[in-house]
Short mmCIF file of C-alpha atoms in Angstrom, two decimals:
data_model
loop_
_atom_site.label_atom_id
_atom_site.label_comp_id
_atom_site.label_asym_id
_atom_site.label_seq_id
_atom_site.Cartn_x
_atom_site.Cartn_y
_atom_site.Cartn_z
CA MET A 13 -158.60 -36.70 -59.79
CA CYS A 14 -161.51 -39.14 -59.98
CA SER A 15 -162.40 -42.52 -61.52
CA LEU A 16 -165.43 -44.15 -62.48
CA GLU A 17 -166.08 -47.75 -62.65
CA LYS A 18 -169.16 -50.35 -62.82
CA ARG A 19 -169.05 -52.96 -60.51
CA ASP A 20 -172.24 -55.89 -60.06
CA GLY A 21 -174.48 -53.36 -61.07
CA VAL A 22 -173.40 -50.86 -59.00
CA PHE A 23 -171.40 -47.16 -60.03
CA ILE A 24 -168.34 -46.54 -57.94
CA LEU A 25 -166.69 -43.09 -58.23
CA THR A 26 -163.47 -42.55 -56.72
CA LEU A 27 -161.64 -39.40 -55.74
CA SER A 28 -158.40 -40.24 -56.53
CA GLY A 29 -154.45 -38.92 -56.09
CA GLU A 30 -152.32 -37.19 -53.76
CA GLY A 31 -153.08 -34.98 -51.40
CA GLU A 32 -156.45 -33.68 -49.95
CA HIS A 33 -158.77 -34.13 -52.56
CA ARG A 34 -159.21 -30.40 -53.06
CA LEU A 35 -162.06 -29.41 -55.34
CA ASN A 36 -161.09 -26.28 -58.16
CA PRO A 37 -162.72 -26.03 -61.51
CA ALA A 38 -160.70 -29.02 -63.13
CA SER A 39 -161.31 -31.65 -60.17
CA ILE A 40 -165.00 -30.96 -60.24
CA ASP A 41 -165.57 -30.85 -63.73
CA SER A 42 -164.13 -34.29 -63.83
CA ILE A 43 -166.36 -34.97 -60.96
CA LEU A 44 -169.34 -33.67 -62.95
CA SER A 45 -169.08 -35.61 -66.18
CA ALA A 46 -168.54 -38.76 -63.80
CA LEU A 47 -172.15 -37.66 -62.51
CA ALA A 48 -173.68 -36.86 -65.64
CA HIS A 49 -172.55 -40.60 -67.11
CA VAL A 50 -174.23 -42.06 -64.07
CA ASN A 51 -177.13 -40.36 -64.39
CA GLU A 52 -177.32 -40.87 -67.66
CA ASN A 53 -177.15 -44.86 -67.10
CA ALA A 54 -179.11 -44.78 -63.76
CA HIS A 55 -181.25 -47.39 -64.85
CA LEU A 56 -178.92 -49.69 -65.11
CA VAL A 57 -177.55 -49.81 -61.71
CA SER A 58 -178.88 -49.48 -58.24
CA ALA A 59 -176.77 -46.81 -56.68
CA LEU A 60 -173.79 -45.03 -56.93
CA ILE A 61 -170.84 -45.10 -54.29
CA THR A 62 -168.54 -42.34 -54.04
CA THR A 63 -165.17 -43.40 -52.12
CA ASN A 64 -161.67 -42.17 -51.78
CA ASP A 65 -158.71 -43.71 -51.94
CA GLY A 66 -155.85 -42.43 -49.50
CA LYS A 67 -155.94 -40.53 -45.99
CA PHE A 68 -158.71 -38.18 -47.43
CA PHE A 69 -162.03 -37.98 -48.63
CA SER A 70 -161.80 -34.28 -49.58
CA ASN A 71 -160.52 -31.22 -47.45
CA GLY A 72 -163.16 -29.08 -49.51
CA LEU A 73 -162.59 -26.15 -51.73
CA ASP A 74 -158.92 -25.39 -52.95
CA LEU A 75 -157.85 -21.93 -51.57
CA GLN A 76 -154.94 -22.11 -53.30
CA TRP A 77 -156.16 -22.10 -56.70
CA VAL A 78 -158.46 -19.16 -55.67
CA SER A 79 -155.21 -17.03 -54.37
CA GLU A 80 -153.03 -18.02 -56.84
CA PHE A 81 -152.90 -14.51 -58.52
CA SER A 82 -153.89 -11.61 -56.03
CA SER A 83 -155.25 -10.08 -59.45
CA SER A 84 -157.73 -12.58 -59.90
CA ARG A 85 -158.84 -13.95 -56.25
CA GLU A 86 -162.02 -12.54 -56.40
CA SER A 87 -163.11 -13.52 -59.68
CA ARG A 88 -161.73 -17.51 -58.76
CA SER A 89 -163.47 -17.01 -55.38
CA GLN A 90 -167.02 -16.24 -57.49
CA ILE A 91 -166.36 -18.80 -59.82
CA LEU A 92 -165.44 -21.79 -57.59
CA GLY A 93 -168.21 -21.26 -55.68
CA LEU A 94 -170.04 -21.57 -58.60
CA LYS A 95 -168.74 -24.41 -59.83
CA TYR A 96 -169.17 -26.15 -56.02
CA ALA A 97 -172.92 -25.32 -55.85
CA GLN A 98 -173.37 -27.04 -59.29
CA LEU A 99 -171.47 -29.97 -57.78
CA LEU A 100 -173.71 -30.26 -54.91
CA VAL A 101 -176.98 -29.93 -57.38
CA ALA A 102 -175.54 -32.80 -59.16
CA VAL A 103 -175.45 -35.04 -56.09
CA MET A 104 -178.36 -33.84 -55.57
CA GLU A 105 -180.16 -34.58 -58.97
CA LEU A 106 -178.86 -38.11 -58.99
CA LYS A 107 -181.59 -40.37 -60.03
CA LEU A 108 -180.58 -43.09 -58.14
CA PRO A 109 -179.39 -43.99 -54.66
CA SER A 110 -175.97 -42.58 -53.45
CA ILE A 111 -173.57 -43.58 -50.41
CA ALA A 112 -170.82 -41.82 -49.82
CA ALA A 113 -168.35 -43.99 -48.49
CA VAL A 114 -166.11 -41.93 -46.30
CA CYS A 115 -162.42 -43.46 -45.98
CA GLY A 116 -160.41 -40.32 -44.93
CA HIS A 117 -161.00 -36.57 -43.56
CA ALA A 118 -163.67 -34.86 -44.91
CA SER A 119 -163.92 -31.92 -43.80
CA ALA A 120 -165.89 -28.23 -45.47
CA GLY A 121 -166.95 -28.27 -48.85
CA GLY A 122 -165.95 -31.86 -48.59
CA PHE A 123 -167.98 -32.51 -45.64
CA ILE A 124 -170.40 -31.24 -47.33
CA PHE A 125 -170.01 -32.92 -50.53
CA ALA A 126 -170.74 -36.10 -48.37
CA LEU A 127 -173.66 -34.88 -46.33
CA ALA A 128 -175.37 -34.02 -50.23
CA HIS A 129 -175.41 -37.76 -50.68
CA ASP A 130 -178.33 -40.12 -49.81
CA TYR A 131 -176.33 -41.92 -47.02
CA ARG A 132 -173.00 -42.01 -45.44
CA PHE A 133 -170.84 -44.97 -44.27
CA MET A 134 -167.23 -44.48 -42.79
CA ARG A 135 -164.31 -46.07 -41.70
CA ARG A 136 -163.90 -46.41 -37.97
CA ASP A 137 -160.22 -45.68 -37.77
CA ARG A 138 -159.33 -43.25 -40.38
CA GLY A 139 -160.32 -39.73 -40.92
CA PHE A 140 -162.94 -37.16 -39.38
CA LEU A 141 -165.87 -35.04 -40.24
CA TYR A 142 -165.37 -31.56 -39.74
CA MET A 143 -167.17 -28.09 -40.67
CA SER A 144 -164.03 -26.31 -40.52
CA GLU A 145 -165.34 -22.92 -41.80
CA VAL A 146 -165.87 -21.20 -38.44
CA ASP A 147 -161.98 -21.85 -37.84
CA VAL A 148 -160.78 -20.77 -40.75
CA GLY A 149 -163.52 -17.51 -41.00
CA ILE A 150 -165.24 -18.56 -44.01
CA SER A 151 -169.03 -18.27 -44.27
CA ILE A 152 -171.40 -20.20 -45.82
CA PRO A 153 -174.04 -19.21 -48.40
CA PRO A 154 -177.49 -19.80 -47.79
CA SER A 155 -177.98 -22.61 -50.36
CA ILE A 156 -175.19 -24.81 -49.50
CA MET A 157 -176.16 -24.29 -45.75
CA SER A 158 -179.69 -25.68 -46.37
CA ILE A 159 -177.76 -28.94 -47.05
CA ILE A 160 -176.35 -29.15 -44.23
CA ARG A 161 -179.60 -28.23 -42.28
CA SER A 162 -181.25 -30.47 -44.39
CA LYS A 163 -178.92 -33.90 -43.67
CA VAL A 164 -177.60 -32.43 -39.81
CA GLY A 165 -180.16 -32.63 -37.29
CA SER A 166 -180.80 -29.51 -35.19
CA ARG A 167 -179.55 -31.17 -31.69
CA HIS A 168 -176.29 -31.38 -33.39
CA LEU A 169 -176.37 -28.11 -35.83
CA THR A 170 -174.79 -25.72 -33.42
CA GLU A 171 -172.10 -27.80 -32.57
CA VAL A 172 -171.23 -29.21 -35.82
CA LEU A 173 -171.20 -25.37 -37.81
CA LEU A 174 -170.81 -23.05 -34.64
CA GLY A 175 -168.53 -25.43 -32.59
CA GLY A 176 -166.30 -26.79 -35.04
CA ARG A 177 -166.25 -30.04 -33.73
CA LYS A 178 -164.33 -32.70 -35.39
CA TYR A 179 -166.18 -35.65 -35.54
CA THR A 180 -164.60 -39.15 -35.51
CA ALA A 181 -166.79 -42.26 -37.12
CA PRO A 182 -168.24 -43.11 -34.01
CA MET A 183 -169.02 -39.89 -32.69
CA ALA A 184 -170.87 -38.99 -35.98
CA PHE A 185 -172.33 -42.49 -35.89
CA LYS A 186 -173.93 -41.10 -32.28
CA ALA A 187 -174.99 -37.69 -33.94
CA GLY A 188 -176.69 -39.50 -36.54
CA ILE A 189 -174.60 -37.69 -39.38
CA VAL A 190 -173.11 -41.23 -40.42
CA ASP A 191 -175.24 -44.23 -40.92
CA SER A 192 -172.89 -46.81 -40.43
CA VAL A 193 -169.22 -47.41 -39.47
CA HIS A 194 -166.93 -49.96 -40.18
CA GLU A 195 -163.34 -51.15 -39.74
CA ASN A 196 -161.29 -50.70 -42.74
CA SER A 197 -161.79 -49.25 -46.29
CA GLY A 198 -162.77 -52.63 -47.74
CA GLU A 199 -165.40 -53.08 -45.48
CA THR A 200 -166.56 -50.03 -45.69
CA LEU A 201 -166.91 -50.14 -49.45
CA GLN A 202 -168.25 -53.78 -49.38
CA ALA A 203 -171.10 -52.63 -47.16
CA ALA A 204 -171.85 -50.01 -49.46
CA MET A 205 -172.10 -52.44 -52.17
CA ASP A 206 -174.37 -54.82 -50.07
CA ALA A 207 -176.54 -51.84 -49.31
CA SER A 208 -176.81 -51.12 -53.31
CA VAL A 209 -177.19 -54.55 -54.14
CA LYS A 210 -180.20 -54.74 -51.42
CA MET A 211 -181.54 -51.53 -53.04
CA GLY A 212 -181.27 -52.53 -56.41
CA LYS A 213 -183.70 -55.65 -55.60
CA ARG A 214 -186.55 -53.27 -54.54
CA ASN A 215 -186.86 -51.92 -58.52
CA TRP A 216 -187.55 -48.03 -57.63
CA ASN A 217 -188.59 -46.32 -60.18
CA LYS A 218 -186.07 -43.78 -60.31
CA GLU A 219 -188.03 -40.47 -61.66
CA ALA A 220 -190.27 -41.05 -58.20
CA TYR A 221 -186.91 -41.62 -56.24
CA LEU A 222 -185.72 -38.26 -57.55
CA GLN A 223 -189.37 -36.87 -56.76
CA LEU A 224 -189.32 -37.96 -53.20
CA ARG A 225 -186.17 -36.56 -52.99
CA PHE A 226 -186.83 -33.36 -53.87
CA SER A 227 -190.02 -33.29 -52.00
CA LEU A 228 -188.02 -34.57 -48.78
CA PHE A 229 -186.01 -31.63 -49.02
CA PRO A 230 -187.71 -28.51 -49.90
CA GLU A 231 -185.59 -25.93 -49.37
CA VAL A 232 -182.44 -27.26 -50.94
CA THR A 233 -184.51 -27.92 -54.21
CA GLU A 234 -185.83 -24.14 -53.72
CA LYS A 235 -182.31 -22.88 -53.32
CA LEU A 236 -180.52 -24.62 -55.74
CA GLY A 237 -183.29 -24.69 -58.12
CA LEU A 238 -183.15 -28.75 -58.25
CA ARG A 239 -185.37 -29.80 -61.64
CA LEU A 240 -186.59 -33.10 -62.41
CA LYS A 241 -186.19 -32.68 -66.28
CA GLY A 242 -183.75 -30.51 -67.86
CA ARG A 243 -180.86 -28.48 -66.13
CA SER A 244 -180.80 -26.46 -63.00
CA PRO A 245 -180.12 -22.92 -63.99
CA LEU A 246 -177.05 -23.13 -61.41
CA LEU A 247 -175.89 -26.60 -64.05
CA SER A 248 -176.20 -24.28 -67.01
CA SER A 249 -174.60 -20.92 -66.04
CA LEU A 250 -170.89 -22.04 -66.56
CA MET B 20 -216.66 -47.62 -39.68
CA CYS B 21 -215.89 -46.04 -36.32
CA ASN B 22 -216.93 -45.38 -32.69
CA LEU B 23 -216.39 -42.22 -30.51
CA GLU B 24 -216.63 -43.11 -26.61
CA LYS B 25 -215.43 -40.92 -23.91
CA ARG B 26 -214.05 -41.95 -20.43
CA GLY B 27 -213.61 -39.14 -18.05
CA ARG B 28 -212.39 -36.37 -20.17
CA VAL B 29 -210.64 -38.51 -22.83
CA TYR B 30 -212.14 -39.48 -26.10
CA ILE B 31 -211.61 -42.68 -27.57
CA LEU B 32 -211.75 -43.06 -31.53
CA THR B 33 -211.78 -46.67 -32.65
CA LEU B 34 -211.59 -47.86 -36.21
CA LEU B 35 -213.37 -50.69 -36.24
CA GLY B 36 -213.68 -54.08 -37.92
CA ASP B 37 -211.00 -56.15 -38.71
CA GLY B 38 -210.33 -54.86 -42.77
CA ASP B 39 -207.43 -52.45 -43.30
CA HIS B 40 -208.96 -49.28 -42.39
CA ARG B 41 -208.66 -47.54 -45.69
CA PHE B 42 -209.78 -43.61 -46.45
CA ASN B 43 -212.29 -43.04 -48.54
CA PRO B 44 -215.18 -40.25 -48.56
CA SER B 45 -217.55 -42.25 -46.46
CA THR B 46 -214.86 -43.18 -43.64
CA ILE B 47 -213.28 -39.76 -43.72
CA ASP B 48 -216.60 -38.07 -43.27
CA ALA B 49 -217.60 -40.54 -40.01
CA ILE B 50 -213.97 -39.98 -38.55
CA SER B 51 -214.38 -36.18 -39.52
CA ALA B 52 -217.71 -36.26 -37.42
CA ALA B 53 -215.85 -37.79 -34.57
CA LEU B 54 -213.42 -35.41 -34.56
CA LYS B 55 -215.94 -32.46 -34.85
CA GLU B 56 -217.81 -34.08 -31.59
CA VAL B 57 -214.55 -33.85 -29.70
CA GLN B 58 -213.51 -30.22 -31.12
CA ASP B 59 -217.25 -28.81 -29.74
CA SER B 60 -217.01 -30.53 -26.46
CA PRO B 61 -216.33 -28.10 -23.50
CA ASP B 62 -214.62 -30.60 -21.45
CA ALA B 63 -212.85 -32.91 -23.85
CA GLY B 64 -209.23 -33.43 -22.17
CA ALA B 65 -207.49 -35.26 -25.08
CA LEU B 66 -208.26 -37.77 -27.63
CA VAL B 67 -207.23 -41.41 -28.15
CA THR B 68 -207.00 -42.65 -31.80
CA THR B 69 -206.52 -46.16 -32.18
CA ASN B 70 -208.00 -49.60 -33.89
CA GLN B 71 -209.78 -52.93 -33.78
CA GLY B 72 -208.21 -55.99 -35.41
CA ARG B 73 -204.60 -56.07 -37.33
CA TYR B 74 -204.02 -52.91 -38.98
CA PHE B 75 -204.05 -49.10 -37.67
CA SER B 76 -204.81 -48.15 -41.57
CA ASN B 77 -203.22 -48.83 -44.61
CA GLY B 78 -203.91 -45.13 -46.20
CA LEU B 79 -206.19 -44.44 -48.74
CA ASP B 80 -208.83 -46.71 -50.57
CA LEU B 81 -206.88 -47.36 -54.06
CA GLN B 82 -209.62 -49.23 -55.02
CA TRP B 83 -212.17 -46.40 -54.65
CA ILE B 84 -209.79 -44.34 -56.34
CA SER B 85 -209.37 -46.64 -59.39
CA GLN B 86 -213.12 -46.44 -60.08
CA ASN B 87 -212.56 -42.90 -61.37
CA PRO B 88 -209.00 -41.59 -61.14
CA ASP B 89 -209.22 -38.60 -62.52
CA ALA B 90 -211.92 -37.07 -60.52
CA HIS B 91 -211.49 -39.39 -57.65
CA LEU B 92 -207.34 -38.51 -57.13
CA SER B 93 -208.31 -35.44 -56.73
CA THR B 94 -211.31 -35.43 -54.47
CA ILE B 95 -209.68 -38.03 -52.08
CA ARG B 96 -206.30 -35.91 -51.73
CA ILE B 97 -208.24 -32.60 -50.74
CA LYS B 98 -210.76 -34.79 -48.64
CA PHE B 99 -207.76 -36.60 -46.66
CA GLU B 100 -205.74 -33.09 -46.41
CA ASN B 101 -208.33 -32.05 -44.29
CA LEU B 102 -208.91 -34.97 -42.26
CA LEU B 103 -204.89 -34.30 -41.44
CA ALA B 104 -205.73 -30.68 -40.92
CA SER B 105 -208.70 -31.60 -38.48
CA PHE B 106 -206.65 -33.64 -36.22
CA ILE B 107 -204.12 -30.79 -36.15
CA ARG B 108 -206.51 -28.16 -35.71
CA LEU B 109 -207.85 -30.45 -32.43
CA ARG B 110 -207.47 -27.96 -29.28
CA VAL B 111 -206.39 -31.28 -27.24
CA PRO B 112 -203.41 -33.28 -26.89
CA THR B 113 -203.92 -36.36 -29.35
CA ILE B 114 -201.93 -39.97 -29.33
CA ALA B 115 -202.26 -42.42 -31.65
CA ALA B 116 -202.27 -45.83 -30.21
CA ILE B 117 -201.18 -47.69 -33.14
CA CYS B 118 -202.34 -51.59 -32.59
CA GLY B 119 -201.49 -52.78 -36.30
CA HIS B 120 -199.91 -51.90 -39.30
CA ALA B 121 -200.08 -48.44 -40.49
CA ALA B 122 -198.55 -47.96 -43.91
CA ALA B 123 -198.76 -44.84 -46.20
CA GLY B 124 -202.10 -42.46 -45.49
CA GLY B 125 -202.41 -44.80 -42.60
CA PHE B 126 -198.84 -43.69 -41.18
CA ILE B 127 -199.32 -40.08 -42.03
CA VAL B 128 -202.50 -39.81 -40.03
CA ALA B 129 -200.54 -41.46 -37.06
CA LEU B 130 -197.86 -39.01 -37.39
CA ALA B 131 -200.35 -36.25 -37.52
CA HIS B 132 -201.25 -37.12 -33.75
CA ASP B 133 -199.12 -35.46 -30.81
CA TYR B 134 -197.80 -38.83 -29.49
CA ARG B 135 -197.66 -42.44 -30.79
CA PHE B 136 -197.67 -45.12 -28.59
CA MET B 137 -197.30 -48.56 -30.64
CA ARG B 138 -198.14 -52.45 -30.31
CA GLY B 139 -194.84 -54.45 -30.20
CA ASP B 140 -195.49 -57.29 -31.91
CA ARG B 141 -196.98 -57.74 -35.42
CA SER B 142 -197.01 -53.98 -36.21
CA VAL B 143 -195.35 -52.43 -39.30
CA LEU B 144 -194.83 -48.51 -39.76
CA TYR B 145 -194.39 -48.46 -43.61
CA MET B 146 -194.39 -45.47 -46.03
CA SER B 147 -195.01 -47.20 -49.37
CA GLU B 148 -195.13 -44.50 -52.24
CA LEU B 149 -191.47 -45.28 -53.17
CA ASP B 150 -192.14 -48.98 -53.82
CA ILE B 151 -195.06 -48.64 -55.67
CA GLY B 152 -193.72 -46.01 -57.77
CA MET B 153 -196.12 -42.94 -56.02
CA LYS B 154 -195.12 -39.74 -55.64
CA LEU B 155 -195.72 -37.81 -52.53
CA PRO B 156 -198.30 -34.83 -52.55
CA ARG B 157 -196.46 -31.80 -50.85
CA SER B 158 -199.15 -31.19 -48.06
CA LEU B 159 -198.65 -34.88 -46.94
CA MET B 160 -194.57 -34.31 -47.01
CA ALA B 161 -195.15 -31.60 -44.69
CA VAL B 162 -196.81 -33.26 -42.50
CA ILE B 163 -194.39 -36.20 -42.44
CA ARG B 164 -191.35 -33.54 -42.52
CA SER B 165 -192.75 -31.93 -39.59
CA LYS B 166 -192.31 -34.83 -37.24
CA LEU B 167 -189.01 -37.04 -38.20
CA LEU B 168 -185.83 -36.73 -36.84
CA PRO B 169 -183.10 -36.54 -40.59
CA GLY B 170 -181.84 -39.52 -41.12
CA THR B 171 -185.22 -41.22 -39.90
CA LEU B 172 -186.93 -39.09 -42.48
CA ARG B 173 -184.80 -40.44 -45.13
CA ASP B 174 -185.12 -43.74 -43.98
CA VAL B 175 -188.89 -43.47 -44.25
CA VAL B 176 -189.16 -41.58 -47.37
CA LEU B 177 -185.91 -42.55 -49.79
CA GLY B 178 -185.20 -46.18 -48.68
CA ALA B 179 -188.84 -47.29 -47.73
CA ARG B 180 -188.05 -48.98 -44.71
CA LYS B 181 -190.28 -51.13 -42.99
CA PHE B 182 -190.03 -50.06 -39.15
CA SER B 183 -190.96 -52.57 -36.55
CA ALA B 184 -192.25 -51.37 -33.05
CA GLN B 185 -188.44 -51.44 -31.63
CA MET B 186 -187.01 -49.95 -35.00
CA ALA B 187 -189.71 -47.24 -34.52
CA LEU B 188 -188.82 -46.30 -30.99
CA GLU B 189 -184.96 -46.27 -31.87
CA GLY B 190 -185.92 -44.19 -34.26
CA GLY B 191 -188.14 -41.45 -32.78
CA ILE B 192 -191.09 -42.25 -35.02
CA VAL B 193 -193.43 -43.70 -31.44
CA ASP B 194 -193.09 -42.36 -28.34
CA SER B 195 -193.26 -45.71 -26.05
CA VAL B 196 -194.17 -49.65 -27.08
CA TYR B 197 -196.12 -52.28 -25.46
CA ALA B 198 -196.62 -56.13 -25.31
CA ASP B 199 -200.03 -56.08 -27.27
CA SER B 200 -203.69 -53.99 -28.29
CA PRO B 201 -205.10 -53.97 -24.53
CA GLN B 202 -201.98 -52.64 -23.14
CA THR B 203 -201.13 -50.03 -26.17
CA LEU B 204 -204.63 -48.51 -25.72
CA GLU B 205 -204.64 -48.90 -21.65
CA ALA B 206 -200.90 -46.95 -21.94
CA ALA B 207 -202.35 -44.39 -23.72
CA VAL B 208 -205.51 -43.57 -21.94
CA SER B 209 -203.69 -43.39 -19.07
CA GLU B 210 -201.26 -40.86 -20.30
CA ALA B 211 -204.22 -38.97 -21.66
CA GLN B 212 -206.09 -38.54 -18.47
CA LYS B 213 -203.18 -37.35 -17.49
CA LEU B 214 -202.37 -35.00 -19.74
CA ALA B 215 -206.44 -34.19 -19.39
CA GLY B 216 -205.65 -33.30 -16.03
CA ARG B 217 -203.13 -31.16 -16.74
CA GLY B 218 -205.70 -28.57 -16.96
CA TRP B 219 -204.28 -26.86 -20.29
CA LYS B 220 -206.36 -24.09 -22.15
CA LYS B 221 -207.55 -25.32 -25.28
CA GLU B 222 -206.35 -21.85 -27.41
CA ILE B 223 -203.14 -22.10 -25.76
CA TYR B 224 -202.18 -25.64 -26.70
CA SER B 225 -203.30 -25.02 -29.95
CA GLU B 226 -201.33 -21.97 -30.81
CA LEU B 227 -198.20 -23.83 -29.18
CA ARG B 228 -198.81 -26.71 -31.56
CA LEU B 229 -199.15 -24.68 -34.61
CA GLY B 230 -195.90 -22.94 -33.50
CA ALA B 231 -193.81 -25.86 -33.35
CA PHE B 232 -194.65 -27.06 -36.51
CA PRO B 233 -195.07 -24.30 -38.75
CA GLY B 234 -196.06 -24.16 -42.25
CA VAL B 235 -197.68 -27.52 -42.31
CA LEU B 236 -201.82 -26.56 -41.53
CA GLU B 237 -201.10 -23.78 -44.38
CA GLU B 238 -200.19 -26.46 -46.61
CA LEU B 239 -202.97 -28.58 -46.10
CA ASP B 240 -205.41 -25.95 -46.31
CA ALA B 241 -203.91 -24.54 -49.29
CA HIS B 242 -205.02 -27.98 -51.51
CA ARG B 243 -202.14 -26.94 -54.12
CA ASP B 244 -201.21 -28.64 -56.93
CA PRO B 245 -199.66 -31.71 -55.30
CA TYR B 246 -196.59 -31.90 -57.21
CA LEU B 247 -195.28 -28.43 -57.91
CA PHE B 248 -191.87 -28.16 -56.72
CA PRO B 249 -189.74 -26.31 -55.55
CA VAL B 250 -191.36 -25.64 -52.12
CA SER B 251 -190.21 -22.65 -50.18
CA SER B 252 -190.08 -24.41 -46.39
CA LYS B 253 -190.80 -22.63 -43.15
CA LEU B 254 -189.95 -26.27 -41.57
#
């Protein structure tokens, strides 16, 4: 589901395996435990890079898991919604800079997961960013919407959310949704590594970094109950 | 410390001297007095704020703060919040003619203006807080967030990026860039005269500015515990 390595003073979390890297309780738990490890060791590294193998970064929530048994569809839907919020909280509470090195399709919850990171680098020729909710007929709760609204400029919000537009890397770059575009997966990851090493040399105080991230996104901080110390109520509840 | 002159209906506030124009109670009081004069003037049409020397402003006077940190930190924060509120309350258009470096509080003062014109060379915009391990109070963050695009905002606050005039132009931080200080000031004054010539009603202009950037003035006036999170945002 995912693997975590440390390379040249940078943590690299890779969403791995066959298929679309869909998010269900099991895959989310494995990412959460990786992110907990990153946070505990934040003082040793300069940044976290989240990337993927294969053709997909992530296509979001595992709707198949939700509807596997008709009797438990509603409760599974609630459980997955809560676990997904926990995932976003964990990314926003990282005590170090985060870069999503997107090397494949990222739609719906996968796109939002990438947005929760501080920076987005993307591979030019594979994958698009797509908020599919409008096409699939799913609404987005306010807490998660606050992340989208905080990261996508008001100019493009309508076409992203209400238009269900599919953004190739160059389109996403032009809209300010990704920060840079690279020729292939290797170069995307390398660029993220270079940016991480550069940030590491600035020797930022990790507490100050987290504090600044919270004050930069006060609506997200409030709606997701982000905390500097201790655990967000959301993280503790499951 | 600062000088106020009038050209037609345009007031020009100049931060004087070759130093880095730091904000402490004396300098803030001098600027506030100048702003009051502009606010009270019946035929004021616009304000241009500019600087002599190589610095627009490097922000709060950390030396003054360090003389008595416990008392001075809260004093200066409240005075600085009031200063920013005074700029935002002005009932005329405001242009910052940035003719030198603007960092931290100096950058925020520039952002509190309606427009920013900048000198092209030897001027850098920089929010230094992350590099020196300082937090940003919620009131000042409200000003910053109201004026910057999301990606630029992230680069400014979480990246502590140093923006040259060209980078600032591309990032939407400044509106236009000029070859040197005199040209920057002249362009700002010229634009200020045009804006003054539109004959806008002062009350309307002020209401529109407050409506366009809701919540900012309320944050500055409230003088809340600066680091109390989370904040419910109307921005």
